[in-house]
């Protein structure tokens, strides 16, 4: 998508290194950065400068290509990158796509680029399938950032919105702020501003009441890993939205490319859930009134916090998956069938 | 309860004025302040320096007594105070208790003190009834601050915890941070630290997963107004917790004195829900690393927010009400019966 009139993806190959948008700085600063070493790639994923399941898969793919170019041990590179974050399966898919053609650095870079382009094609196709679920003025609730920054381009949950906007459907987005890292308030809201999409920020826990009041037509979230039975791990808070949607008869869709499906994991209980540092709950960062980006501590210094980064939404709460091969039922058979359909290119 | 070894209530009569703890400054500063005029009383309630349904009822009662002492129009005082905040019915109950003995300033002050003491007696009694629901090490999830600062002393949702702690039951509290005003992270966590209660802070939307993982034994929240059929208005986010509790078989109790029940309101749809300034969602205040309390803006400047202060939890999601006359079923008959039981003194 465009930023200040220039086309960007979330991360890209930059000659002999990897460029990326430092998503930690949004919305108050837009800055790009460069990872020249494997360690820098791993750190950018771990500290969430680069985040979003499909995007970290692409970053991992380019990371393997960079390791090959730099003469690093490819096995060690694979393990290092795979262990940066445990929940999103896309990371493993991206790494595998490039390792499968190792050790030729040129072939590996080509494979990384192909993986990148395939993810972008998938994201764009998700937009077409998902836009068919929207009508004029549809009010879409989304959580976290499953936007173009999370999926290189177009996004997963946002792709139907951007597509609908281009079709003149004037969608409206409820942006769930997404504590603790506030990716909704910081990143999705920034994307909405950039794309000129009418939107309104809401505290996560206010979404249930919006649904009860019939002010939400559809919920669309992304996913970090979808098990073989359709159970879905996604950003903490997704499960609450799914429960509220079910209680109020609001359709609840998960938008994700097939690279997010992990058919080797039988169900949600088997998906590893990352626990992150409690400081992410304790401190909030933003622009202070003196124009400086600062962090502030909210609770007393004596108070400890718990910080699971993801939760698990059972398949039976999910109306369907919006994928690049169409709308897929949240059932084992529906998912198996999706993998037999032709993929867009 | 004690702060730095000295007994406090949230607000108190101070000779010829009203003293109160400025709850906006917690947890990073503990300061008391004084309201000497009716306008100052109204402002302290409106800006949430004094908050919590039973506490603002007591503040309102003292406010009427102050108006009488200062020679203000009592009708105008009543209207001014009643309109500071719309949702909590306790405010009206407190105002009515004092207006009913007007215009004698001495009688009005006596009535305000009696209302204050009755609320404290109710809160303490809630503790006894609620503690009977806990066993050793019970893990209690609570939302917002339904603590002693919200109910003059003991609290509503926290009173069972404080009582259980004094009985040696070592309760554990999950403190839901409660966006946007973060009363859980700021005020309930501070109370837990002061009282030495083992606790852990959680993002609101992580609570559902804690329940799914069987890490919550009971949910206890407060209430701002309970309709005749048991529908309950409470801090935004309460409804989400109730849905998660129901989905996971966790008992969901609402702790409230009878002054929170509004038998003139038939159901939750008839309860007015306060909408507050969107800046409460946009900005977060806390202690910055340079030791100064600052606010920081999280979303882009172009992004607007919605800020309903309360939500409505349907009666059928509520296991029971913990009141000063015992545990009450969330049904019209159960509530009507509660008002026939003798109250503690």
XYZ file of N, CA, C and O in Angstrom, chain A residues 166-295:
520
model
N -12.640 0.268 -2.502
C -12.349 0.528 -3.917
C -13.560 0.262 -4.805
O -13.676 0.815 -5.896
N -14.458 -0.597 -4.305
C -15.696 -0.879 -5.046
C -16.797 0.134 -4.731
O -17.938 -0.038 -5.173
N -16.473 1.130 -3.891
C -17.452 2.166 -3.578
C -18.453 1.792 -2.500
O -19.495 2.438 -2.349
N -18.150 0.767 -1.700
C -19.104 0.297 -0.690
C -19.024 1.077 0.626
O -19.821 0.832 1.534
N -18.073 1.991 0.752
C -17.947 2.838 1.949
C -18.045 2.054 3.254
O -18.897 2.320 4.104
N -17.167 1.082 3.457
C -17.216 0.327 4.715
C -16.809 1.200 5.901
O -16.080 2.188 5.747
N -17.287 0.817 7.074
C -16.928 1.475 8.328
C -16.259 0.429 9.216
O -16.706 -0.715 9.276
N -15.192 0.831 9.904
C -14.452 -0.133 10.720
C -14.438 0.285 12.188
O -14.049 1.410 12.522
N -14.870 -0.624 13.058
C -14.635 -0.496 14.489
C -13.256 -1.083 14.771
O -13.028 -2.274 14.552
N -12.349 -0.259 15.247
C -10.979 -0.694 15.521
C -10.859 -1.025 17.008
O -10.895 -0.137 17.860
N -10.739 -2.293 17.313
C -10.564 -2.739 18.708
C -9.107 -2.459 19.101
O -8.177 -2.903 18.430
N -8.904 -1.722 20.186
C -7.568 -1.173 20.427
C -6.497 -2.237 20.658
O -5.337 -2.036 20.334
N -6.901 -3.377 21.265
C -6.009 -4.529 21.393
C -4.915 -4.337 22.432
O -3.729 -4.201 22.116
N -5.367 -4.311 23.684
C -4.402 -4.360 24.772
C -3.750 -5.735 24.795
O -4.391 -6.713 24.417
N -2.473 -5.853 25.219
C -1.695 -4.740 25.760
C -0.873 -3.964 24.728
O -0.501 -2.839 25.014
N -0.560 -4.538 23.579
C 0.368 -3.850 22.676
C -0.324 -2.784 21.823
O 0.333 -2.057 21.088
N -1.638 -2.756 21.860
C -2.391 -1.681 21.211
C -2.170 -1.605 19.701
O -2.155 -0.527 19.105
N -2.023 -2.780 19.095
C -1.807 -2.803 17.641
C -3.016 -2.261 16.880
O -2.869 -1.765 15.767
N -4.201 -2.408 17.464
C -5.376 -1.821 16.812
C -5.302 -0.308 16.828
O -5.401 0.348 15.792
N -5.112 0.245 18.022
C -5.081 1.707 18.184
C -3.911 2.325 17.439
O -4.020 3.424 16.890
N -2.781 1.628 17.434
C -1.582 2.212 16.837
C -1.496 1.945 15.344
O -1.246 2.859 14.549
N -1.683 0.698 14.946
C -1.331 0.301 13.580
C -2.566 0.239 12.673
O -2.577 0.812 11.592
N -3.621 -0.454 13.129
C -4.813 -0.507 12.282
C -5.405 0.884 12.104
O -5.792 1.263 10.990
N -5.460 1.647 13.181
C -5.997 3.008 13.049
C -5.149 3.815 12.074
O -5.675 4.577 11.247
N -3.834 3.657 12.149
C -2.942 4.355 11.211
C -3.227 3.934 9.767
O -3.310 4.775 8.862
N -3.412 2.634 9.548
C -3.753 2.169 8.196
C -5.071 2.780 7.720
O -5.199 3.181 6.557
N -6.051 2.826 8.620
C -7.368 3.388 8.245
C -7.227 4.857 7.848
O -7.841 5.316 6.878
N -6.422 5.593 8.597
C -6.185 7.001 8.264
C -5.508 7.091 6.897
O -5.923 7.874 6.027
N -4.476 6.289 6.677
C -3.743 6.317 5.410
C -4.664 6.009 4.229
O -4.535 6.603 3.168
N -5.570 5.044 4.426
C -6.435 4.606 3.331
C -7.743 5.384 3.268
O -8.592 5.105 2.411
N -7.948 6.300 4.208
C -9.165 7.107 4.184
C -10.426 6.317 4.501
O -11.507 6.618 3.999
N -10.304 5.290 5.353
C -11.459 4.465 5.726
C -12.088 5.055 6.990
O -11.408 5.294 7.985
N -13.407 5.261 6.945
C -14.134 5.764 8.115
C -14.028 4.721 9.229
O -14.309 3.537 9.007
N -13.615 5.161 10.415
C -13.370 4.194 11.486
C -13.533 4.866 12.835
O -13.510 6.094 12.944
N -13.645 4.052 13.849
C -13.742 4.557 15.206
C -13.040 3.563 16.134
O -13.225 2.354 16.015
N -12.245 4.103 17.037
C -11.509 3.280 17.998
C -12.431 2.889 19.150
O -13.235 3.701 19.622
N -12.282 1.661 19.647
C -13.048 1.220 20.814
C -12.159 0.413 21.747
O -11.271 -0.312 21.290
N -12.406 0.568 23.049
C -11.777 -0.346 24.002
C -12.216 -1.758 23.651
O -13.344 -1.984 23.216
N -11.318 -2.723 23.846
C -11.624 -4.106 23.465
C -12.936 -4.567 24.084
O -13.781 -5.159 23.417
N -13.080 -4.300 25.376
C -14.211 -4.854 26.113
C -15.507 -4.096 25.846
O -16.564 -4.493 26.319
N -15.455 -3.004 25.086
C -16.690 -2.308 24.696
C -17.308 -2.947 23.457
O -18.463 -2.673 23.119
N -16.560 -3.795 22.780
C -17.051 -4.380 21.529
C -18.284 -5.245 21.759
O -19.196 -5.269 20.927
N -18.323 -5.946 22.888
C -19.466 -6.829 23.148
C -20.754 -6.011 23.219
O -21.790 -6.415 22.693
N -20.667 -4.856 23.875
C -21.866 -4.025 23.956
C -22.246 -3.457 22.595
O -23.431 -3.364 22.259
N -21.246 -3.089 21.771
C -21.552 -2.623 20.415
C -22.315 -3.705 19.651
O -23.246 -3.419 18.895
N -21.911 -4.962 19.862
C -22.618 -6.056 19.181
C -24.026 -6.209 19.732
O -24.979 -6.405 18.973
N -24.177 -6.103 21.052
C -25.503 -6.229 21.657
C -26.426 -5.134 21.148
O -27.637 -5.329 20.988
N -25.839 -3.961 20.874
C -26.626 -2.818 20.397
C -26.842 -2.839 18.884
O -27.320 -1.863 18.316
N -26.446 -3.939 18.232
C -26.625 -4.097 16.775
C -25.866 -3.020 15.991
O -26.358 -2.516 14.987
N -24.675 -2.676 16.471
C -23.874 -1.666 15.785
C -22.685 -2.290 15.056
O -21.805 -1.586 14.578
N -22.657 -3.612 15.008
C -21.603 -4.338 14.298
C -22.290 -5.322 13.358
O -23.118 -6.122 13.799
N -21.946 -5.259 12.056
C -22.566 -6.179 11.104
C -21.781 -7.465 10.940
O -22.345 -8.509 10.616
N -20.464 -7.378 11.127
C -19.609 -8.547 10.905
C -18.299 -8.324 11.666
O -17.824 -7.190 11.760
N -17.784 -9.404 12.226
C -16.452 -9.357 12.833
C -15.495 -10.078 11.892
O -15.804 -11.184 11.419
N -14.374 -9.448 11.579
C -13.326 -10.118 10.796
C -12.013 -9.927 11.532
O -11.585 -8.788 11.758
N -11.375 -11.037 11.917
C -10.048 -10.958 12.533
C -9.064 -11.719 11.665
O -9.448 -12.421 10.727
N -7.803 -11.605 11.980
C -6.784 -12.434 11.368
C -6.592 -13.698 12.187
O -7.445 -14.054 13.015
N -5.478 -14.396 11.935
C -5.141 -15.605 12.696
C -3.635 -15.778 12.700
O -2.950 -15.337 11.770
N -3.146 -16.409 13.749
C -1.730 -16.758 13.803
C -1.484 -18.235 13.522
O -0.429 -18.612 13.035
N -2.452 -19.064 13.868
C -2.362 -20.477 13.506
C -3.758 -21.091 13.601
O -4.457 -20.885 14.579
N -4.107 -21.840 12.582
C -5.409 -22.512 12.550
C -5.144 -24.014 12.538
O -4.456 -24.527 11.653
N -5.660 -24.708 13.546
C -5.438 -26.148 13.654
C -6.305 -26.903 12.648
O -7.215 -26.334 12.032
N -6.029 -28.190 12.528
C -6.715 -29.021 11.521
C -8.225 -29.052 11.735
O -8.991 -29.233 10.785
N -8.670 -28.865 12.974
C -10.115 -28.903 13.246
C -10.772 -27.526 13.177
O -11.962 -27.391 13.428
N -9.969 -26.476 12.866
C -10.513 -25.129 12.750
C -10.325 -24.270 13.993
O -10.574 -23.058 13.946
N -9.908 -24.843 15.117
C -9.586 -24.010 16.279
C -8.507 -23.003 15.862
O -7.563 -23.361 15.153
N -8.655 -21.764 16.321
C -7.812 -20.683 15.809
C -7.107 -19.916 16.920
O -7.756 -19.397 17.829
N -5.782 -19.863 16.838
C -5.023 -18.992 17.737
C -4.873 -17.640 17.059
O -4.487 -17.553 15.895
N -5.217 -16.595 17.776
C -5.023 -15.250 17.265
C -4.769 -14.341 18.459
O -4.812 -14.757 19.620
N -4.499 -13.094 18.181
C -4.176 -12.103 19.210
C -5.118 -12.190 20.402
O -6.332 -12.340 20.220
N -4.578 -12.080 21.582
C -5.384 -12.117 22.800
C -6.563 -11.140 22.669
O -6.374 -9.988 22.250
N -7.733 -11.618 22.994
C -8.941 -10.805 22.867
C -9.869 -11.289 21.767
O -11.049 -10.959 21.754
N -9.326 -12.068 20.847
C -10.138 -12.585 19.742
C -11.265 -13.477 20.261
O -12.418 -13.385 19.810
N -10.924 -14.341 21.207
C -11.910 -15.274 21.777
C -13.089 -14.510 22.390
O -14.252 -14.890 22.200
N -12.791 -13.408 23.087
C -13.876 -12.608 23.672
C -14.796 -12.056 22.585
O -16.021 -12.055 22.742
N -14.210 -11.560 21.515
C -15.040 -11.047 20.416
C -15.902 -12.170 19.829
O -17.062 -11.953 19.467
N -15.326 -13.363 19.712
C -16.080 -14.488 19.141
C -17.253 -14.861 20.041
O -18.352 -15.155 19.556
N -17.028 -14.857 21.353
C -18.123 -15.159 22.286
C -19.235 -14.110 22.176
O -20.424 -14.445 22.175
N -18.845 -12.854 22.093
C -19.845 -11.782 21.999
C -20.601 -11.863 20.677
O -21.809 -11.612 20.617
N -19.886 -12.203 19.613
C -20.541 -12.335 18.307
C -21.577 -13.458 18.349
O -22.717 -13.294 17.901
N -21.173 -14.594 18.914
C -22.110 -15.723 18.995
C -23.346 -15.357 19.813
O -24.484 -15.644 19.415
N -23.116 -14.685 20.942
C -24.239 -14.352 21.830
C -25.215 -13.385 21.167
O -26.384 -13.321 21.551
N -24.727 -12.634 20.185
C -25.555 -11.592 19.581
C -25.866 -11.823 18.105
O -26.333 -10.912 17.418
N -25.570 -13.019 17.615
C -25.920 -13.346 16.241
C -25.147 -12.582 15.189
O -25.639 -12.381 14.073
N -23.930 -12.155 15.509
C -23.097 -11.425 14.549
C -22.148 -12.429 13.877
O -21.485 -13.199 14.567
N -22.068 -12.427 12.542
C -21.147 -13.359 11.877
C -19.695 -13.078 12.271
O -19.285 -11.909 12.327
N -18.954 -14.140 12.547
C -17.569 -14.008 13.004
C -16.667 -14.750 12.018
O -16.657 -15.981 11.979
N -15.912 -13.992 11.234
C -15.030 -14.581 10.227
C -13.555 -14.377 10.593
O -13.180 -13.347 11.166
N -12.750 -15.367 10.243
C -11.298 -15.276 10.384
C -10.716 -15.236 8.976
O -10.971 -16.144 8.172
N -9.958 -14.175 8.672
C -9.345 -14.029 7.351
C -7.893 -14.453 7.435
O -7.136 -13.899 8.245
N -7.510 -15.424 6.641
C -6.133 -15.932 6.709
C -5.772 -16.670 5.432
O -6.605 -17.396 4.879
N -4.525 -16.521 4.985
C -4.064 -17.328 3.844
C -3.849 -18.779 4.285
O -3.767 -19.063 5.489
N -3.731 -19.665 3.332
C -3.543 -21.085 3.675
C -2.238 -21.318 4.433
O -2.109 -22.330 5.123
N -1.293 -20.385 4.320
C -0.038 -20.541 5.073
C -0.253 -20.435 6.581
O 0.661 -20.732 7.356
N -1.434 -19.996 7.012
C -1.731 -19.881 8.443
C -2.338 -21.174 8.993
O -2.439 -21.354 10.197
N -2.742 -22.073 8.099
C -3.352 -23.341 8.519
C -2.252 -24.360 8.815
O -1.333 -24.541 8.018
N -2.362 -24.998 9.953
C -1.367 -25.991 10.365
C -2.083 -27.333 10.510
O -2.623 -27.652 11.569
N -2.059 -28.101 9.421
C -2.801 -29.365 9.464
C -2.088 -30.428 10.289
O -2.642 -31.491 10.540
N -0.863 -30.120 10.732
C -0.158 -31.056 11.620
C -0.541 -30.868 13.087
O -0.115 -31.645 13.946
N -1.261 -29.810 13.383
C -1.720 -29.576 14.758
C -3.200 -29.930 14.821
O -4.012 -29.322 14.126
N -3.562 -30.920 15.628
C -4.937 -31.433 15.557
C -5.993 -30.441 16.027
O -7.049 -30.320 15.419
N -5.683 -29.721 17.119
C -6.693 -28.792 17.643
C -6.014 -27.665 18.413
O -4.789 -27.642 18.572
N -6.817 -26.737 18.886
C -6.306 -25.533 19.519
C -5.482 -25.797 20.769
O -4.549 -25.036 21.073
N -5.812 -26.850 21.495
C -5.065 -27.120 22.729
C -3.599 -27.418 22.430
O -2.741 -27.271 23.307
N -3.307 -27.843 21.213
C -1.935 -28.207 20.846
C -1.142 -27.025 20.282
O 0.044 -27.162 19.983
N -1.783 -25.859 20.161
C -1.066 -24.692 19.627
C -0.299 -24.012 20.759
O -0.885 -23.677 21.789
N 1.015 -23.801 20.605
C 1.757 -23.114 21.669
C 1.366 -21.642 21.726
O 1.297 -20.971 20.700
N 1.078 -21.159 22.936
C 0.670 -19.765 23.128
C 1.836 -19.011 23.768
O 2.282 -19.347 24.862
N 2.302 -18.006 23.061
C 3.432 -17.213 23.551
C 3.027 -16.372 24.766
O 2.000 -15.704 24.749
N 3.868 -16.413 25.800
C 3.714 -15.465 26.912
C 4.817 -14.429 26.775
O 5.990 -14.779 26.691
N 4.444 -13.160 26.772
C 5.426 -12.107 26.600
C 5.663 -11.372 27.918
O 5.023 -11.619 28.930
N 6.621 -10.457 27.884
C 7.042 -9.768 29.104
C 5.894 -8.975 29.718
O 5.142 -8.310 29.005
N 5.795 -9.030 31.044
C 4.685 -8.337 31.696
C 4.772 -6.820 31.541
O 3.767 -6.117 31.682
N 5.947 -6.308 31.227
C 6.061 -4.861 31.021
C 5.152 -4.368 29.892
O 4.772 -3.195 29.865
N 4.795 -5.261 28.964
C 3.890 -4.847 27.890
C 2.501 -4.495 28.431
O 1.770 -3.732 27.801
N 2.133 -5.072 29.571
C 0.852 -4.740 30.204
C 1.011 -3.530 31.132
O 0.138 -2.681 31.224
N 2.148 -3.470 31.795
C 2.390 -2.468 32.842
C 2.609 -1.075 32.247
O 2.145 -0.082 32.803
N 3.311 -1.013 31.127
C 3.645 0.275 30.519
C 2.832 0.496 29.238
O 2.572 -0.442 28.497
N 2.474 1.742 28.981
C 1.835 2.121 27.725
C 2.682 3.218 27.094
O 3.100 4.161 27.774
N 2.939 3.073 25.795
C 3.762 4.055 25.106
C 2.897 4.919 24.204
O 1.926 4.443 23.610
N 3.247 6.171 24.110
C 2.520 7.071 23.223
C 3.196 8.420 23.187
O 4.279 8.616 23.747
N 2.498 9.327 22.520
C 3.040 10.670 22.328
C 2.614 11.551 23.502
O 1.420 11.774 23.709
N 3.585 12.026 24.269
C 3.211 12.860 25.409
C 2.958 14.291 24.939
O 3.269 14.664 23.809
N 2.347 15.071 25.813
C 1.911 16.409 25.406
C 3.084 17.311 25.028
O 2.892 18.332 24.359
N 4.303 16.936 25.439
C 5.465 17.733 25.051
C 6.072 17.262 23.725
O 7.173 17.682 23.368
N 5.359 16.379 23.016
C 5.807 15.985 21.684
C 6.833 14.867 21.655
O 7.351 14.526 20.593
N 7.108 14.286 22.806
C 8.084 13.203 22.895
C 7.331 11.887 23.069
O 6.331 11.841 23.792
N 7.785 10.824 22.388
C 7.189 9.510 22.612
C 7.769 8.950 23.904
O 8.991 8.839 24.060
N 6.898 8.643 24.841
C 7.327 8.161 26.157
C 6.493 6.954 26.534
O 5.404 6.738 26.018
N 6.996 6.203 27.514
C 6.165 5.157 28.103
C 5.776 5.600 29.500
O 6.553 6.309 30.175
